[in-house]
Every structure is written in C-alpha cells, then in structure tokens.
Amino acid sequence: MTDRIGFVGIGHMGVPMTANLAAKGQPLTIYDVDVDRAKAHSEKIGAKAASSLAELGKASDIVVCMLPTGAIVRKVMETGLADALAPGSMVIDMSSSVPTGSRELHAYLAGKDIRFVDAPVSGAVPRATNATLAIMVGAENDTDFQRAEPVLLCMGDRIFRTGGIGTGHAMKALNNYTAAAGFAAASEALILGKKFGLDPETALEIMNVSTGRNFSTESTIGQNVLSGTFKSGFGLALLTKDVKIAAELSKELDANLPLVAQTIAWWERALEELGGEKDHTQAYEVWAKVAEGQ
C-alpha cells in the first residue's frame, strides 16, 4: 500500500517540493501555519490541505518537514503532530537542523513508535523546482532508508545515504560551511585585487580557469555580486545558521578548528549589519566596506 504523505512548511522550498510530490502522484496533504496559503497552494497542485497538525497527522503515514530550524520541527512534533501519528509512521526532516538535535528528536519519536530520518537538501529553489535536489540521508537502518527513498526521489535526483541519524544534517552543515568559506575567500580575493588595481571581472575570469575556482566563482559571484543583482535565492540568515551549526559541531567534538570559527564570525558580521532577509551574496558589500576601513 502506498504511504500517504504529509508535508509541513510551504516556504520558498516547500512550494516546489510539494508541487513535485503531487506531480508524481503521491497522495499528499499539506499543512502550514498560514492555513489559507496552504489551502490555496494545495488546490493549485491537486493536493489536500489540513487545518491543524493533528488533522495532518491522522491523514499521513509519512510526514515531511521543511521548516526554518530543527527547534521548530521539534515544537511541531510536541504540539499535536506526533500524538496524531499512528505507531509505525515516519517523520522525514528535510530542514537544516542541528545534528545532535536530530538524534534527540529521533529518541523522542522512537518512544512513540514513530520512525525518523533526517534528509536535508542542497540545490536551493532552482533545483527544488525541477526536482534535482541532492539529498543527504541519515537513517537508523536500511528499512527506514528504503521506505523514505521513493518519497525523496520525487524531489531530488541524487540521494546519498550518509550513515546513522544526524549524519545527513551534519553533512548539510559541513557542505554549506565549505560553500560559505569559498564565497568569503573569493570575495576577499576580488576585494583585495580591486584595491590593488585589478579589474574584478578579469580576476574572476582568471580564477575560473585556474586553481582558485569554486562554486561561488563559477556561478554566484559573477551572476549576483559583480552584476549587482544579489538574487541568488539563498538568504543570509539561512546560510549563517548552517555555518554556525558546523562551528558548534567543531566545539562539541573538541576539534576547535580555526577556519570554521573565523568563517562564522565573518558571516555573523554581515548578518548583524544587513539583517537575515538579505541575500547571502550581499555579505560581499559588508566585507568590502571593512576593507575600506568603514
């Protein structure tokens, strides 16, 4: 029998992800704190809308969460959803959550005979739209992974089994930390080059055929920074949150690595000056001002 899917969180990512689930024929019920928005979206894609978390739980065998933080996912579970789910149900957390928090949520749900998988994504809105997200999956066993995989394949085309519970969320944070460090390093190089008299576009072109190239030099900086558009679709608050998860993981594991500590400090500086709603690429402007002594 096909699992009935519930989905919590109709934000920038949730909208295209649910559209793809519905398009693949999954029996889908949606819940969002904005009930009217959930109803309108469900009607548009041919799904159902729940007016409460309890209603969603009763209508679902597998619930997917795509929410801003793991703390919100935990709150959703504790305020009606977990109690409404039948024993043997499954929760898939696709949010960017703290890995240790995922393990704690797994234990909480296990006490109610509810399975848990963490499955965060990479690819942002464009790849959510065309169902080509990369998805990192932490699962307790093969059975749980195999149950979650068909649902995940409706939203992504690269599914990676990363290990046990929390490893998906750890990998997501580490990937985004690496991306954030790469963006910061490339930004600093262009800022320094400009101060010395180098043309930023020429410098970027050279990086992209040399060893300094990374995702940011090949895509983000040219399209969003040098163009002045700053519309990558990935918010500053979200990226900073992921880098902070990586930095906290370094502390928790007594690694105390210096680069991740400096990277989170640099991104938090941009967040403090710009606010979380700004696109993450605008951090470049903050760092450029620092270089000018402003």
Short mmCIF file of C-alpha atoms in Angstrom, two decimals:
data_model
loop_
_atom_site.label_atom_id
_atom_site.label_comp_id
_atom_site.label_asym_id
_atom_site.label_seq_id
_atom_site.Cartn_x
_atom_site.Cartn_y
_atom_site.Cartn_z
CA MET A 1 0.00 0.00 0.00
CA THR A 2 1.29 3.46 -0.89
CA ASP A 3 2.19 5.65 2.07
CA ARG A 4 0.10 8.77 2.48
CA ILE A 5 2.40 11.80 2.58
CA GLY A 6 2.01 14.83 4.82
CA PHE A 7 4.13 17.93 4.32
CA VAL A 8 4.74 20.71 6.86
CA GLY A 9 6.11 24.08 5.70
CA ILE A 10 5.15 25.87 2.50
CA GLY A 11 8.04 28.30 2.19
CA HIS A 12 10.37 29.02 -0.73
CA MET A 13 11.46 25.39 -0.84
CA GLY A 14 8.25 23.75 0.31
CA VAL A 15 6.19 25.14 -2.56
CA PRO A 16 8.15 23.49 -5.41
CA MET A 17 8.86 20.36 -3.37
CA THR A 18 5.17 19.72 -2.72
CA ALA A 19 4.36 20.51 -6.34
CA ASN A 20 6.75 17.76 -7.41
CA LEU A 21 5.33 15.29 -4.91
CA ALA A 22 1.84 15.93 -6.24
CA ALA A 23 3.00 15.75 -9.86
CA LYS A 24 4.49 12.29 -9.18
CA GLY A 25 1.10 11.08 -7.96
CA GLN A 26 1.87 10.93 -4.26
CA PRO A 27 -1.24 11.10 -2.02
CA LEU A 28 -0.40 14.42 -0.39
CA THR A 29 -1.76 16.55 2.46
CA ILE A 30 -0.19 19.91 3.28
CA TYR A 31 -0.04 21.97 6.47
CA ASP A 32 1.38 25.43 7.04
CA VAL A 33 0.96 27.91 9.86
CA ASP A 34 -0.64 30.11 7.20
CA VAL A 35 -3.65 27.87 6.71
CA ASP A 36 -5.12 29.95 3.88
CA ARG A 37 -1.86 29.83 1.96
CA ALA A 38 -1.67 26.07 2.37
CA LYS A 39 -5.23 25.70 1.14
CA ALA A 40 -4.62 27.85 -1.94
CA HIS A 41 -1.41 26.01 -2.79
CA SER A 42 -2.95 22.57 -2.29
CA GLU A 43 -5.80 23.44 -4.65
CA LYS A 44 -3.29 24.63 -7.24
CA ILE A 45 -1.27 21.40 -7.24
CA GLY A 46 -4.10 18.93 -6.66
CA ALA A 47 -3.33 18.05 -3.03
CA LYS A 48 -5.30 18.32 0.21
CA ALA A 49 -4.80 20.86 2.99
CA ALA A 50 -5.03 20.18 6.73
CA SER A 51 -6.31 22.87 9.08
CA SER A 52 -4.26 21.59 12.03
CA LEU A 53 -1.21 19.49 12.80
CA ALA A 54 -3.44 16.85 14.38
CA GLU A 55 -5.50 16.62 11.20
CA LEU A 56 -2.32 16.28 9.15
CA GLY A 57 -1.02 13.51 11.41
CA LYS A 58 -4.20 11.47 11.11
CA ALA A 59 -4.09 11.79 7.31
CA SER A 60 -0.42 10.77 6.94
CA ASP A 61 1.83 7.71 7.12
CA ILE A 62 4.98 9.71 6.35
CA VAL A 63 5.35 13.38 7.30
CA VAL A 64 7.99 15.54 5.62
CA CYS A 65 9.09 18.70 7.44
CA MET A 66 10.71 21.62 5.60
CA LEU A 67 10.98 24.29 8.30
CA PRO A 68 13.48 27.01 9.25
CA THR A 69 15.13 25.17 12.18
CA GLY A 70 15.22 21.84 13.93
CA ALA A 71 13.86 23.52 17.06
CA ILE A 72 10.70 24.38 15.13
CA VAL A 73 10.47 20.80 13.87
CA ARG A 74 10.65 19.58 17.48
CA LYS A 75 7.96 22.05 18.53
CA VAL A 76 5.69 20.90 15.69
CA MET A 77 6.07 17.32 16.89
CA GLU A 78 5.36 18.20 20.50
CA THR A 79 2.31 20.36 19.79
CA GLY A 80 -0.01 17.85 18.24
CA LEU A 81 1.64 16.12 15.30
CA ALA A 82 3.48 13.26 17.00
CA ASP A 83 0.47 12.29 19.09
CA ALA A 84 -1.73 12.21 15.98
CA LEU A 85 0.59 9.90 14.03
CA ALA A 86 -0.13 6.20 14.18
CA PRO A 87 2.54 3.79 15.51
CA GLY A 88 4.85 2.81 12.67
CA SER A 89 4.58 6.19 10.94
CA MET A 90 7.68 8.04 9.79
CA VAL A 91 8.95 11.61 10.03
CA ILE A 92 11.44 12.90 7.43
CA ASP A 93 13.13 16.13 8.48
CA MET A 94 14.40 17.92 5.36
CA SER A 95 15.11 21.16 7.23
CA SER A 96 18.64 22.34 8.06
CA SER A 97 18.72 21.13 11.66
CA VAL A 98 21.35 20.66 14.36
CA PRO A 99 22.65 17.07 14.15
CA THR A 100 22.55 16.45 17.90
CA GLY A 101 19.02 17.81 17.99
CA SER A 102 18.07 15.31 15.29
CA ARG A 103 19.31 12.47 17.47
CA GLU A 104 17.29 13.80 20.39
CA LEU A 105 14.17 14.06 18.21
CA HIS A 106 14.75 10.52 16.97
CA ALA A 107 14.78 9.26 20.56
CA TYR A 108 11.62 11.24 21.39
CA LEU A 109 9.74 9.83 18.39
CA ALA A 110 11.05 6.31 18.97
CA GLY A 111 9.33 6.43 22.35
CA LYS A 112 6.06 6.81 20.42
CA ASP A 113 6.97 4.06 17.91
CA ILE A 114 7.50 6.63 15.13
CA ARG A 115 10.43 6.25 12.76
CA PHE A 116 12.71 9.20 11.95
CA VAL A 117 15.01 10.05 9.04
CA ASP A 118 16.99 13.27 8.52
CA ALA A 119 17.22 14.24 4.86
CA PRO A 120 18.39 17.83 4.27
CA VAL A 121 18.91 19.10 0.74
CA SER A 122 21.31 21.05 -1.43
CA GLY A 123 20.38 22.95 -4.57
CA ALA A 124 18.13 25.78 -3.38
CA VAL A 125 14.95 26.87 -5.15
CA PRO A 126 16.06 26.25 -8.78
CA ARG A 127 16.82 22.58 -8.15
CA ALA A 128 13.80 22.21 -5.88
CA THR A 129 11.70 23.41 -8.79
CA ASN A 130 13.00 20.87 -11.30
CA ALA A 131 13.27 18.04 -8.72
CA THR A 132 17.05 17.72 -8.97
CA LEU A 133 17.95 18.35 -5.33
CA ALA A 134 20.87 16.49 -3.79
CA ILE A 135 19.55 14.86 -0.63
CA MET A 136 21.69 13.62 2.29
CA VAL A 137 20.00 10.89 4.32
CA GLY A 138 20.73 9.84 7.88
CA ALA A 139 18.76 6.73 8.83
CA GLU A 140 18.95 4.20 11.64
CA ASN A 141 18.69 1.21 9.32
CA ASP A 142 18.22 0.10 5.71
CA THR A 143 14.49 -0.45 6.17
CA ASP A 144 13.90 3.18 7.10
CA PHE A 145 16.09 4.42 4.26
CA GLN A 146 14.31 2.24 1.73
CA ARG A 147 10.92 3.45 2.92
CA ALA A 148 11.92 7.11 2.66
CA GLU A 149 13.78 6.83 -0.67
CA PRO A 150 10.77 6.74 -3.06
CA VAL A 151 9.39 9.89 -1.45
CA LEU A 152 12.74 11.64 -1.68
CA LEU A 153 13.18 10.66 -5.33
CA CYS A 154 10.10 12.75 -6.14
CA MET A 155 12.08 15.82 -5.05
CA GLY A 156 15.70 15.02 -5.87
CA ASP A 157 17.78 13.00 -8.29
CA ARG A 158 20.83 12.33 -6.12
CA ILE A 159 20.08 10.51 -2.87
CA PHE A 160 23.09 9.86 -0.59
CA ARG A 161 22.98 7.54 2.41
CA THR A 162 25.31 9.31 4.83
CA GLY A 163 25.05 6.97 7.82
CA GLY A 164 23.11 6.99 11.07
CA ILE A 165 20.70 9.55 12.47
CA GLY A 166 22.04 13.11 12.32
CA THR A 167 24.67 12.44 9.68
CA GLY A 168 22.52 13.96 6.94
CA HIS A 169 22.17 17.18 8.89
CA ALA A 170 25.88 17.18 9.75
CA MET A 171 26.76 16.78 6.06
CA LYS A 172 24.42 19.61 5.07
CA ALA A 173 26.04 21.98 7.55
CA LEU A 174 29.55 20.98 6.50
CA ASN A 175 28.74 21.40 2.82
CA ASN A 176 27.29 24.86 3.38
CA TYR A 177 30.22 25.82 5.59
CA THR A 178 32.54 24.85 2.75
CA ALA A 179 30.49 26.89 0.30
CA ALA A 180 30.39 29.86 2.67
CA ALA A 181 34.15 29.73 3.21
CA GLY A 182 34.70 29.54 -0.55
CA PHE A 183 32.47 32.52 -1.16
CA ALA A 184 34.23 34.51 1.55
CA ALA A 185 37.70 33.64 0.25
CA ALA A 186 36.81 34.53 -3.33
CA SER A 187 35.18 37.76 -2.19
CA GLU A 188 38.24 38.77 -0.24
CA ALA A 189 40.48 37.99 -3.22
CA LEU A 190 38.40 40.21 -5.50
CA ILE A 191 38.21 42.98 -2.90
CA LEU A 192 41.99 42.92 -2.40
CA GLY A 193 42.58 42.73 -6.13
CA LYS A 194 40.39 45.75 -6.77
CA LYS A 195 42.27 47.74 -4.12
CA PHE A 196 45.49 46.92 -5.92
CA GLY A 197 44.09 47.90 -9.31
CA LEU A 198 42.85 44.60 -10.74
CA ASP A 199 39.57 44.53 -12.63
CA PRO A 200 37.19 42.21 -10.67
CA GLU A 201 35.67 40.67 -13.81
CA THR A 202 39.09 39.87 -15.23
CA ALA A 203 40.24 38.48 -11.89
CA LEU A 204 37.14 36.29 -11.70
CA GLU A 205 37.67 35.02 -15.24
CA ILE A 206 41.23 34.05 -14.38
CA MET A 207 40.14 32.25 -11.20
CA ASN A 208 37.65 30.22 -13.19
CA VAL A 209 40.35 28.74 -15.42
CA SER A 210 42.77 28.35 -12.53
CA THR A 211 43.04 26.51 -9.23
CA GLY A 212 41.09 29.13 -7.28
CA ARG A 213 37.76 28.30 -8.88
CA ASN A 214 34.86 27.06 -6.76
CA PHE A 215 31.07 27.13 -6.96
CA SER A 216 30.96 30.78 -5.95
CA THR A 217 33.47 31.92 -8.57
CA GLU A 218 31.82 29.87 -11.31
CA SER A 219 28.24 30.84 -10.52
CA THR A 220 27.31 33.05 -7.59
CA ILE A 221 29.79 35.91 -7.70
CA GLY A 222 29.55 36.68 -11.40
CA GLN A 223 25.77 36.40 -11.59
CA ASN A 224 24.89 38.06 -8.29
CA VAL A 225 27.77 40.14 -6.96
CA LEU A 226 29.56 41.76 -9.89
CA SER A 227 26.21 42.21 -11.62
CA GLY A 228 24.85 43.97 -8.53
CA THR A 229 21.65 41.90 -8.52
CA PHE A 230 22.25 39.97 -5.26
CA LYS A 231 19.46 37.50 -6.01
CA SER A 232 20.87 34.02 -5.55
CA GLY A 233 17.72 32.92 -3.73
CA PHE A 234 19.56 31.83 -0.58
CA GLY A 235 19.05 34.10 2.40
CA LEU A 236 21.83 35.39 4.63
CA ALA A 237 20.20 34.13 7.82
CA LEU A 238 19.88 30.60 6.46
CA LEU A 239 23.48 30.31 5.32
CA THR A 240 24.78 31.82 8.55
CA LYS A 241 22.68 29.33 10.53
CA ASP A 242 24.26 26.42 8.66
CA VAL A 243 27.78 27.74 9.16
CA LYS A 244 27.03 28.15 12.86
CA ILE A 245 25.90 24.52 13.07
CA ALA A 246 29.28 23.50 11.62
CA ALA A 247 31.12 25.79 14.04
CA GLU A 248 29.22 24.41 17.01
CA LEU A 249 29.93 20.87 15.84
CA SER A 250 33.64 21.69 15.87
CA LYS A 251 33.31 22.76 19.51
CA GLU A 252 31.15 19.80 20.53
CA LEU A 253 33.67 17.35 19.08
CA ASP A 254 36.59 19.22 20.73
CA ALA A 255 38.10 19.84 17.30
CA ASN A 256 38.29 23.63 17.76
CA LEU A 257 39.23 24.16 14.13
CA PRO A 258 40.23 27.78 13.41
CA LEU A 259 38.87 28.34 9.90
CA VAL A 260 35.28 27.42 10.71
CA ALA A 261 35.45 29.67 13.78
CA GLN A 262 36.68 32.61 11.69
CA THR A 263 34.17 31.89 8.94
CA ILE A 264 31.16 32.04 11.26
CA ALA A 265 32.48 35.28 12.79
CA TRP A 266 32.74 36.83 9.32
CA TRP A 267 29.23 35.77 8.30
CA GLU A 268 27.74 36.90 11.60
CA ARG A 269 29.32 40.31 10.99
CA ALA A 270 27.44 40.53 7.69
CA LEU A 271 24.23 39.26 9.28
CA GLU A 272 24.43 41.86 12.04
CA GLU A 273 24.83 44.71 9.55
CA LEU A 274 22.40 43.59 6.86
CA GLY A 275 19.70 41.55 8.56
CA GLY A 276 18.69 37.99 7.80
CA GLU A 277 16.27 38.72 4.97
CA LYS A 278 19.01 39.93 2.65
CA ASP A 279 20.51 37.60 0.07
CA HIS A 280 23.69 35.97 1.34
CA THR A 281 25.68 37.39 -1.58
CA GLN A 282 25.29 40.90 -0.15
CA ALA A 283 27.82 39.95 2.51
CA TYR A 284 30.37 40.96 -0.14
CA GLU A 285 29.35 44.60 0.30
CA VAL A 286 29.88 44.44 4.05
CA TRP A 287 33.32 42.92 3.69
CA ALA A 288 34.27 45.45 1.00
CA LYS A 289 33.42 48.28 3.40
CA VAL A 290 35.54 46.68 6.12
CA ALA A 291 38.45 46.60 3.67
CA GLU A 292 38.00 50.35 3.16
CA GLY A 293 38.08 50.95 6.90
CA GLN A 294 34.36 51.76 7.11
#
